[in-house]
XYZ file of C-alpha atoms in Angstrom:
226
model
C 15.108 -1.802 12.666
C 16.755 -1.163 9.282
C 17.999 -4.767 8.724
C 14.633 -6.266 9.731
C 12.557 -3.925 7.570
C 14.933 -4.391 4.661
C 14.743 -8.197 4.884
C 10.940 -8.139 4.972
C 10.834 -5.815 1.944
C 13.348 -7.993 0.089
C 11.316 -11.144 0.664
C 7.943 -9.642 -0.256
C 9.182 -7.836 -3.381
C 11.190 -10.859 -4.596
C 8.197 -13.161 -4.140
C 5.841 -10.807 -5.973
C 8.387 -10.169 -8.745
C 8.863 -13.893 -9.386
C 5.087 -14.341 -9.562
C 4.549 -11.397 -11.928
C 7.519 -12.249 -14.148
C 6.828 -15.976 -14.372
C 5.693 -15.941 -18.023
C 8.504 -13.651 -19.325
C 11.050 -15.729 -17.409
C 9.611 -18.907 -18.936
C 10.009 -17.430 -22.439
C 13.664 -16.618 -21.690
C 14.213 -20.150 -20.382
C 12.856 -21.602 -23.639
C 14.960 -19.205 -25.763
C 18.141 -20.171 -23.922
C 17.329 -23.872 -24.016
C 17.196 -23.896 -27.794
C 20.096 -21.526 -28.568
C 23.836 -21.456 -27.931
C 24.944 -24.432 -25.844
C 21.436 -25.015 -24.504
C 22.344 -23.878 -21.000
C 19.634 -21.974 -19.115
C 21.046 -21.100 -15.696
C 24.541 -20.429 -14.479
C 25.388 -20.780 -10.801
C 28.703 -19.296 -9.800
C 30.483 -19.141 -6.447
C 30.651 -15.588 -5.078
C 31.722 -14.059 -1.780
C 28.714 -12.998 0.274
C 27.533 -12.003 3.736
C 30.339 -12.152 6.319
C 32.727 -13.251 3.559
C 31.046 -16.637 3.168
C 30.784 -18.141 -0.344
C 27.380 -18.768 -1.913
C 26.035 -19.710 -5.349
C 24.686 -16.769 -7.325
C 21.972 -17.480 -9.920
C 22.091 -15.955 -13.403
C 20.774 -16.746 -16.835
C 23.530 -18.375 -18.876
C 24.890 -15.763 -21.289
C 28.389 -17.094 -21.954
C 30.025 -20.318 -23.072
C 30.331 -22.905 -20.305
C 34.137 -22.808 -20.288
C 34.296 -18.994 -20.209
C 36.168 -18.711 -16.859
C 39.058 -20.578 -18.459
C 39.016 -18.579 -21.696
C 40.083 -15.087 -22.732
C 39.905 -12.524 -19.915
C 38.584 -15.005 -17.335
C 36.253 -13.374 -14.808
C 36.218 -10.083 -16.737
C 33.993 -9.397 -19.742
C 34.980 -6.916 -22.449
C 32.904 -5.198 -25.132
C 32.049 -7.612 -27.952
C 33.395 -10.541 -25.930
C 33.266 -13.616 -28.223
C 32.381 -15.834 -25.256
C 28.929 -14.207 -24.973
C 26.119 -15.989 -26.834
C 23.724 -14.213 -29.211
C 20.793 -14.314 -26.762
C 23.215 -13.539 -23.956
C 24.157 -10.195 -25.513
C 20.551 -9.013 -25.276
C 20.137 -10.288 -21.727
C 23.374 -8.650 -20.565
C 22.642 -5.313 -22.260
C 19.298 -5.048 -20.455
C 20.535 -6.706 -17.213
C 17.758 -9.294 -17.593
C 20.430 -11.949 -17.018
C 20.448 -10.865 -13.361
C 16.752 -11.652 -12.746
C 17.345 -15.206 -11.413
C 19.039 -13.517 -8.449
C 15.503 -12.965 -7.181
C 15.933 -16.537 -5.911
C 19.017 -15.461 -3.937
C 17.053 -12.537 -2.508
C 14.150 -14.793 -1.577
C 16.451 -17.173 0.314
C 18.253 -14.335 2.097
C 21.640 -14.847 0.444
C 21.315 -11.441 -1.210
C 19.424 -8.186 -0.864
C 18.112 -5.970 -3.633
C 20.666 -3.293 -2.692
C 24.152 -3.843 -1.319
C 27.781 -4.310 -2.322
C 28.002 -6.406 -5.464
C 29.207 -9.966 -4.679
C 32.564 -10.791 -6.234
C 34.275 -13.961 -7.359
C 37.124 -14.938 -5.023
C 39.758 -13.878 -7.580
C 38.282 -10.363 -7.774
C 37.485 -10.113 -4.055
C 41.160 -10.788 -3.266
C 42.152 -7.683 -5.227
C 40.356 -5.357 -2.800
C 42.520 -3.656 -0.171
C 42.434 -5.369 3.251
C 40.201 -2.728 4.870
C 37.612 -3.273 2.135
C 37.718 -7.077 2.354
C 37.219 -6.868 6.123
C 34.085 -4.694 5.987
C 32.418 -4.839 2.581
C 30.167 -7.816 3.334
C 29.128 -6.809 6.831
C 25.774 -6.504 5.019
C 24.292 -8.945 2.485
C 25.485 -8.400 -1.087
C 23.074 -6.781 -3.508
C 21.540 -7.338 -6.914
C 22.455 -3.703 -7.455
C 24.426 -1.076 -5.595
C 26.515 2.036 -6.038
C 29.372 0.037 -7.584
C 27.039 -1.471 -10.170
C 25.603 1.949 -11.007
C 28.901 3.795 -11.437
C 30.372 0.883 -13.385
C 27.263 0.143 -15.447
C 29.422 0.190 -18.589
C 32.493 -1.526 -17.134
C 32.905 -3.580 -20.309
C 33.603 -0.372 -22.245
C 36.312 0.676 -19.792
C 37.969 -2.723 -20.088
C 37.848 -2.547 -23.892
C 39.939 0.592 -24.353
C 42.670 0.196 -26.966
C 46.148 -0.557 -25.698
C 45.253 -1.667 -22.171
C 45.507 -5.012 -20.416
C 41.951 -5.579 -19.052
C 43.106 -7.522 -15.992
C 45.828 -5.016 -15.079
C 43.455 -2.070 -15.596
C 40.845 -3.725 -13.384
C 43.328 -4.453 -10.606
C 45.074 -1.066 -10.703
C 42.116 1.255 -11.286
C 38.618 -0.238 -11.159
C 38.880 -2.523 -8.113
C 40.339 0.092 -5.703
C 37.759 2.710 -6.671
C 34.897 0.232 -6.674
C 35.953 -0.843 -3.194
C 35.795 2.745 -1.943
C 32.322 3.139 -3.468
C 31.097 0.035 -1.651
C 32.617 1.286 1.607
C 30.735 4.539 1.083
C 27.529 2.484 0.945
C 28.399 0.680 4.190
C 28.676 4.069 5.910
C 25.535 5.521 4.297
C 23.201 2.505 4.260
C 19.555 3.316 4.990
C 16.168 2.674 3.422
C 16.276 6.122 1.809
C 19.703 5.433 0.295
C 18.480 2.056 -0.950
C 15.401 3.564 -2.620
C 17.510 6.135 -4.447
C 19.939 3.451 -5.588
C 17.059 1.396 -7.009
C 15.881 4.449 -8.972
C 19.413 5.162 -10.223
C 19.761 1.534 -11.323
C 16.713 1.884 -13.573
C 18.093 5.184 -14.896
C 21.501 3.820 -15.928
C 19.929 0.849 -17.711
C 18.692 3.398 -20.258
C 21.563 5.891 -19.859
C 24.607 3.738 -19.037
C 27.143 6.586 -19.261
C 25.219 9.005 -17.062
C 26.946 10.733 -14.140
C 23.665 11.226 -12.264
C 24.917 9.215 -9.252
C 27.428 11.948 -8.457
C 24.672 14.545 -8.403
C 22.335 12.377 -6.342
C 25.118 11.662 -3.831
C 27.587 14.599 -3.772
C 29.647 12.930 -1.028
C 30.660 9.959 -3.179
C 34.414 9.345 -3.462
C 35.727 11.795 -6.097
C 35.366 10.509 -9.648
C 38.812 9.647 -11.080
C 39.965 11.134 -14.369
C 40.074 7.746 -16.106
C 36.402 7.128 -15.460
C 35.077 8.604 -18.691
C 31.301 8.918 -18.351
C 28.968 11.524 -19.724
C 25.308 12.604 -19.502
């Protein structure tokens, strides 16, 4: 019954959230329309349920040509491609709110493996690519929580962001998402929602490792603190 109950909860909560947040979302739409390049929404192709592509909705926070500039699909700290309003939206994760539409339509769930662009999905080891999207992708998940401050990791002096992502972040993130596939339940999902709210305010917290002691061991290069 887990998938059925989860889908019902996703639909009801997404519908209510869109209704409650209508006015704040409208204010953000107006702010984006009259700043930067005037773009409001950004729809990007991501890999989703059963490895099928879908269009993910986000508020536009970067220049339109960003995928062809700088670090491509990766964003680093102080990235010049991010607009002034976009910096605020990204810091608070408000830029992800339009994904309520994806949840409403069933393309996403509130909790699940984070959907990746094809270029980043291809980096995962084969066993991860084969299983990671046996469930719908999520607005949040264990990968999003552990890597809440991924931009900081990619901004370390003397590293190549793309090489660091491919060699270190992607393999570990894949193992985290596989952990979720094995542990998925309503109770796990509820705790992940709580942890998501926690790391918005404390982005370098290690609380996930205390909440879930059986997570894949934290690598030495993952410098987080309470």
